[in-house]
PDB file of C-alpha atoms in Angstrom:
ATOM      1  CA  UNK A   1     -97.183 -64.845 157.993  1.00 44.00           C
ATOM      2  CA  UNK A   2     -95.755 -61.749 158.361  1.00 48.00           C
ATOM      3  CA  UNK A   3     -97.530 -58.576 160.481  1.00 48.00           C
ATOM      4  CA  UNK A   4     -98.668 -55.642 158.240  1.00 49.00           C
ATOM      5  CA  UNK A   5     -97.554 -52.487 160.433  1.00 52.00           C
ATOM      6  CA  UNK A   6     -99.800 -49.616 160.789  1.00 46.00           C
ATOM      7  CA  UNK A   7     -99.093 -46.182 161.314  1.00 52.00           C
ATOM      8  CA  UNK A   8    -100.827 -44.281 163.368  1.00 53.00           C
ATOM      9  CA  UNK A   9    -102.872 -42.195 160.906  1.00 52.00           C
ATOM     10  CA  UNK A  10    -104.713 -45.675 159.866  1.00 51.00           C
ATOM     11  CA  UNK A  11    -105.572 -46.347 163.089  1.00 61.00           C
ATOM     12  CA  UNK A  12    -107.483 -43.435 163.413  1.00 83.00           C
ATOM     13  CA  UNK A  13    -111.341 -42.829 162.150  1.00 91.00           C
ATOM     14  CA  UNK A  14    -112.478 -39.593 160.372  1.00 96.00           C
ATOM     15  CA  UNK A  15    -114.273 -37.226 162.569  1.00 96.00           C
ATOM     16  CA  UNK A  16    -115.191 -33.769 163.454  1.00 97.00           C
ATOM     17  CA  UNK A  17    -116.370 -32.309 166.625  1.00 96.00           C
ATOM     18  CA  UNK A  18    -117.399 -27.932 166.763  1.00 97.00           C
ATOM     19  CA  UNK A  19    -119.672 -25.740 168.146  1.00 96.00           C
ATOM     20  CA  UNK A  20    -122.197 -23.902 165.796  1.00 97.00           C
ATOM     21  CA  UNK A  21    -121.951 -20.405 165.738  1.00 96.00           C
ATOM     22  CA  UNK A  22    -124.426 -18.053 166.655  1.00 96.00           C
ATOM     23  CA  UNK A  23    -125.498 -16.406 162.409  1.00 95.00           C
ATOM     24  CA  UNK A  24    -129.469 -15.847 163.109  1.00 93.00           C
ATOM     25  CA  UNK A  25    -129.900 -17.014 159.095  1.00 93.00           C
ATOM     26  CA  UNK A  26    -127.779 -18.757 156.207  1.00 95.00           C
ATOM     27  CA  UNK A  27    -124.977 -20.809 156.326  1.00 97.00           C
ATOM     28  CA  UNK A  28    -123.629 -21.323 159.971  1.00 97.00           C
ATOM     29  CA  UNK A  29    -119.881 -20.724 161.259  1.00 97.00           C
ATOM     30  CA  UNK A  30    -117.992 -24.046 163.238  1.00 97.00           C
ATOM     31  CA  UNK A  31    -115.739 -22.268 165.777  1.00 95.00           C
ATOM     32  CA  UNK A  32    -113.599 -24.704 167.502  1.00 92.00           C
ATOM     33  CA  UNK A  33    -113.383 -26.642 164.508  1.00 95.00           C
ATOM     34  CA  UNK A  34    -111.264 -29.775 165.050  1.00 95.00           C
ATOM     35  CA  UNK A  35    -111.462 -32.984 163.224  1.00 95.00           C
ATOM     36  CA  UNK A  36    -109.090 -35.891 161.156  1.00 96.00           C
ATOM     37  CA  UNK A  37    -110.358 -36.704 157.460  1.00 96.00           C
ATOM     38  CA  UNK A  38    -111.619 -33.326 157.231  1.00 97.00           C
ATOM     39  CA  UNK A  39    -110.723 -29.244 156.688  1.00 97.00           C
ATOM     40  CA  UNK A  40    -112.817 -26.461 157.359  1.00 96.00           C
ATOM     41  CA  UNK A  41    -112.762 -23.367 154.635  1.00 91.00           C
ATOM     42  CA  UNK A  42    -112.434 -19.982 155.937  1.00 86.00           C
ATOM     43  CA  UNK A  43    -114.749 -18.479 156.430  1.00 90.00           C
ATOM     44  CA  UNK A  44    -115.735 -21.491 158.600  1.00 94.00           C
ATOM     45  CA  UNK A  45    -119.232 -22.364 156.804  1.00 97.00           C
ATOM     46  CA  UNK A  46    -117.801 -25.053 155.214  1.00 97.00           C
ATOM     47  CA  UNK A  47    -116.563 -28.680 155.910  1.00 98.00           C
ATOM     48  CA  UNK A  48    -115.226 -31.079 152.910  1.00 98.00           C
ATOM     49  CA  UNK A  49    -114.699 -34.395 153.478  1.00 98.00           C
ATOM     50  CA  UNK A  50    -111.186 -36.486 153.275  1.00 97.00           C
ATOM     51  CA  UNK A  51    -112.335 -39.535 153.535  1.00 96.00           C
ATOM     52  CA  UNK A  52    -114.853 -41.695 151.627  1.00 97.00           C
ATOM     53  CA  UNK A  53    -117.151 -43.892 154.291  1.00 97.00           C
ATOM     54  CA  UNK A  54    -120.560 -43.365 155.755  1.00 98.00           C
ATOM     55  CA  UNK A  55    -120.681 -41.131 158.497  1.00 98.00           C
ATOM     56  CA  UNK A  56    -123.210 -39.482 161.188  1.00 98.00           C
ATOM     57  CA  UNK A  57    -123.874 -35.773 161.478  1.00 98.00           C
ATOM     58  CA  UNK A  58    -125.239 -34.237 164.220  1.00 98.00           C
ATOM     59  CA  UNK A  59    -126.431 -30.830 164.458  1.00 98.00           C
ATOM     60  CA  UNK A  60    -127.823 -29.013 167.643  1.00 98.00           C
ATOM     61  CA  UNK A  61    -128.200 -25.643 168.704  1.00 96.00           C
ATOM     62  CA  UNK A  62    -130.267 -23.178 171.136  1.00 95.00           C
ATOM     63  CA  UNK A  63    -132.321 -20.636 169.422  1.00 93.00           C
ATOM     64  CA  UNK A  64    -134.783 -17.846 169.696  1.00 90.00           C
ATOM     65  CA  UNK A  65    -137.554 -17.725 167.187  1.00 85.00           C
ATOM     66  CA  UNK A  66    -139.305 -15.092 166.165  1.00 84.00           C
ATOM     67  CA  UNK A  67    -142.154 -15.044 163.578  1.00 84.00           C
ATOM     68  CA  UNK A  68    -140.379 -16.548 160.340  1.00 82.00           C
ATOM     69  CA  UNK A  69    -140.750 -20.232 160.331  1.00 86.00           C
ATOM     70  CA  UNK A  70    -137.643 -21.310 159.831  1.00 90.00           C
ATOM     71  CA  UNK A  71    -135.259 -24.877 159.079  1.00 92.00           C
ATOM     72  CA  UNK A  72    -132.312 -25.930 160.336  1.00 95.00           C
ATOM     73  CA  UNK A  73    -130.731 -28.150 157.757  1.00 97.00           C
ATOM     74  CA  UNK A  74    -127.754 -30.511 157.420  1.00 98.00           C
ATOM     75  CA  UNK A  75    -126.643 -30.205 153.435  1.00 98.00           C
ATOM     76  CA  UNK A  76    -124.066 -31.856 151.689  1.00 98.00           C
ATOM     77  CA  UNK A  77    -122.758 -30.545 148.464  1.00 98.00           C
ATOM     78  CA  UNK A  78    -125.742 -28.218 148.287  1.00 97.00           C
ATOM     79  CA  UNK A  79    -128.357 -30.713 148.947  1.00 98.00           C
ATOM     80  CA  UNK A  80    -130.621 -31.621 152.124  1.00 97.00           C
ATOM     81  CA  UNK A  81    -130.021 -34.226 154.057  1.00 98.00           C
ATOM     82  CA  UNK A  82    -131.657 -33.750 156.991  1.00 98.00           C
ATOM     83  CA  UNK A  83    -133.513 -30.962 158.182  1.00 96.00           C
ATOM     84  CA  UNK A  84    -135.446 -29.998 161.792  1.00 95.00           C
ATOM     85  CA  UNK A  85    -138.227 -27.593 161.756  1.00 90.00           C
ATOM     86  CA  UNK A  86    -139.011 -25.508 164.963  1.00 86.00           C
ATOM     87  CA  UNK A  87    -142.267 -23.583 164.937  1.00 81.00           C
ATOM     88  CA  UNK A  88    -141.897 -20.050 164.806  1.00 84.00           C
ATOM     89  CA  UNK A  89    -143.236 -17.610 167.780  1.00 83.00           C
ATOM     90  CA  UNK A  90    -142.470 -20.545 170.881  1.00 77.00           C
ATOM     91  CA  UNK A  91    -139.198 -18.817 172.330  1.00 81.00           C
ATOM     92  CA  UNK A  92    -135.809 -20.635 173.082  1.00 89.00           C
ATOM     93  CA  UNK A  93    -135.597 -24.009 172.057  1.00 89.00           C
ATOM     94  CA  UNK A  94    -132.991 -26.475 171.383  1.00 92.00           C
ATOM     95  CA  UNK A  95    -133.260 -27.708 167.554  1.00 94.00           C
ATOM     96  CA  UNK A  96    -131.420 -30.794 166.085  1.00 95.00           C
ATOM     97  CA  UNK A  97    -131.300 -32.416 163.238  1.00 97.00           C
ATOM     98  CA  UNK A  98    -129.212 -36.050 162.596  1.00 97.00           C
ATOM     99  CA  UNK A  99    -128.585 -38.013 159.400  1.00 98.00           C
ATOM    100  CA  UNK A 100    -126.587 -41.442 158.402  1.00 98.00           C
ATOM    101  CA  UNK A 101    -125.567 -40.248 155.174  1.00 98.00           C
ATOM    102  CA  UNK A 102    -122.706 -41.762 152.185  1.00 98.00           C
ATOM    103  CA  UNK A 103    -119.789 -39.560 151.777  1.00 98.00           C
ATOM    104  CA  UNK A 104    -117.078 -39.125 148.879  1.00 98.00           C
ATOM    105  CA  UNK A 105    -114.069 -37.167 149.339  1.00 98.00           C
ATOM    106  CA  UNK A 106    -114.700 -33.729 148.172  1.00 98.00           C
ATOM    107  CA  UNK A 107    -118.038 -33.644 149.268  1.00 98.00           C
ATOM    108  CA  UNK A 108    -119.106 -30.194 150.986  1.00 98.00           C
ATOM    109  CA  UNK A 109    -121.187 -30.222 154.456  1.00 98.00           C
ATOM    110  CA  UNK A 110    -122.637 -27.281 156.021  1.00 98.00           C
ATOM    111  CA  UNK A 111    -125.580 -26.454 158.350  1.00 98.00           C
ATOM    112  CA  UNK A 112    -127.807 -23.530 156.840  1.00 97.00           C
ATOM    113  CA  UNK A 113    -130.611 -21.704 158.525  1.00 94.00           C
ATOM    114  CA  UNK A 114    -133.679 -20.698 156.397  1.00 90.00           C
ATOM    115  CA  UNK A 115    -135.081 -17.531 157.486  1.00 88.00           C
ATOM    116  CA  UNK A 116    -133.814 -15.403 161.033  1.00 90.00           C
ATOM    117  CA  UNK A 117    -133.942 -16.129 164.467  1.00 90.00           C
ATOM    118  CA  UNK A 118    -133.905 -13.663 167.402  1.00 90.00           C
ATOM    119  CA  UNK A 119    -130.640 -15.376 168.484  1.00 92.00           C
ATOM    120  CA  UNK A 120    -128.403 -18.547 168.117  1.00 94.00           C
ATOM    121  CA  UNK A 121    -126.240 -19.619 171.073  1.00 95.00           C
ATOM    122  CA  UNK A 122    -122.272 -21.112 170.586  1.00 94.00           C
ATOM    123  CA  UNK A 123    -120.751 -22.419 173.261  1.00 92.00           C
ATOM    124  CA  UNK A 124    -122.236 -25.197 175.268  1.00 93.00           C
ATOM    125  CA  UNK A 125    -125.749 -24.535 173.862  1.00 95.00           C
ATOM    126  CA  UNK A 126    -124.668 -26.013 170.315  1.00 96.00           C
ATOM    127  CA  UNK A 127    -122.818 -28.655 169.100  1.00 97.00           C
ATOM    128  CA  UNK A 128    -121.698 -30.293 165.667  1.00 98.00           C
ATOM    129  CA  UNK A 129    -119.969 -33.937 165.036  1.00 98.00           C
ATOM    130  CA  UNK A 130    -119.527 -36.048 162.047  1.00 98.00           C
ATOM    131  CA  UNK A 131    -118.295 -39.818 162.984  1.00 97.00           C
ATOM    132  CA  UNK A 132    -117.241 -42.190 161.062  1.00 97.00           C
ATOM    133  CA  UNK A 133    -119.245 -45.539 161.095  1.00 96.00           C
ATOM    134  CA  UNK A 134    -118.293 -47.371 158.511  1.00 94.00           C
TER     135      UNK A 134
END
C-alpha cells in the first residue's frame, strides 16, 4: 500500500494567538495578530475563519471599571457565544471569557465590550487564542 505524502500545510492545525488591545468599549483591536486558518481585517476587530472544525476561544484581559456594568463577549458572526461579566465600581481586574464553539469558514469572531472601562491593558495583561480541537 502505497504512503499518501503530506505537505506541510496539512500537518498543521488552525490557530490564532494575539493580544487584545486596550479600546475601553466596542469591538476590540488583536495587535500581534498571528495565526494559520485564519486572517485578521484591518482595522484589526475582526477574525474570519479558514477552516471549518470546532475550535476554543479564549479571551482575557486586565481592566479598570468604572460605574457602567459592562460585558466582555466572545461573538461569532454577530452573535454571543460566550460572555464574562465583571461588576462595575471593584477596580482592576482580570476578565475572561472561554467557549468550545462549531466553526464554518467565513464565519466572523470578534471580542466586543458593552459599555466603557477606565482602561484596558495590551501587552502581557491580555491575551486571545483560538485552537483547533477537532
Amino acid at each position: 500500500m502505497a504512503r499518501q505524502q503530506i505537505n506541510s500545510n496539512q500537518q498543521k492545525k488552525p490557530f490564532v494567538t494575539s493580544q487584545i488591545g486596550t479600546q475601553t468599549s466596542g469591538a476590540k483591536q488583536f495587535p500581534g495578530f498571528t495565526g494559520y486558518g485564519f486572517s485578521c481585517n484591518s482595522p484589526y476587530t475582526t477574525i474570519v475563519c479558514n477552516m471549518s472544525g470546532v475550535y476554543t476561544i479564549m479571551a482575557r484581559q486586565l481592566l479598570s471599571t468604572n460605574a457602567n456594568q459592562i460585558y466582555f463577549r466572545i461573538t461569532v458572526n454577530g452573535s454571543e457565544v460566550a460572555t464574562s461579566y465583571p461588576p462595575p465600581n471593584t477596580g482592576t481586574r482580570d476578565t475572561l471569557t472561554w467557549c468550545t464553539v462549531s466553526l464554518n469558514a467565513g464565519d466572523s469572531i470578534q471580542v466586543v465590550q458593552s459599555n466603557s472601562v477606565n482602561t484596558a491593558w495590551a501587552g502581557s495583561h491580555s491575551s486571545f487564542t483560538i485552537t483547533r480541537i477537532a
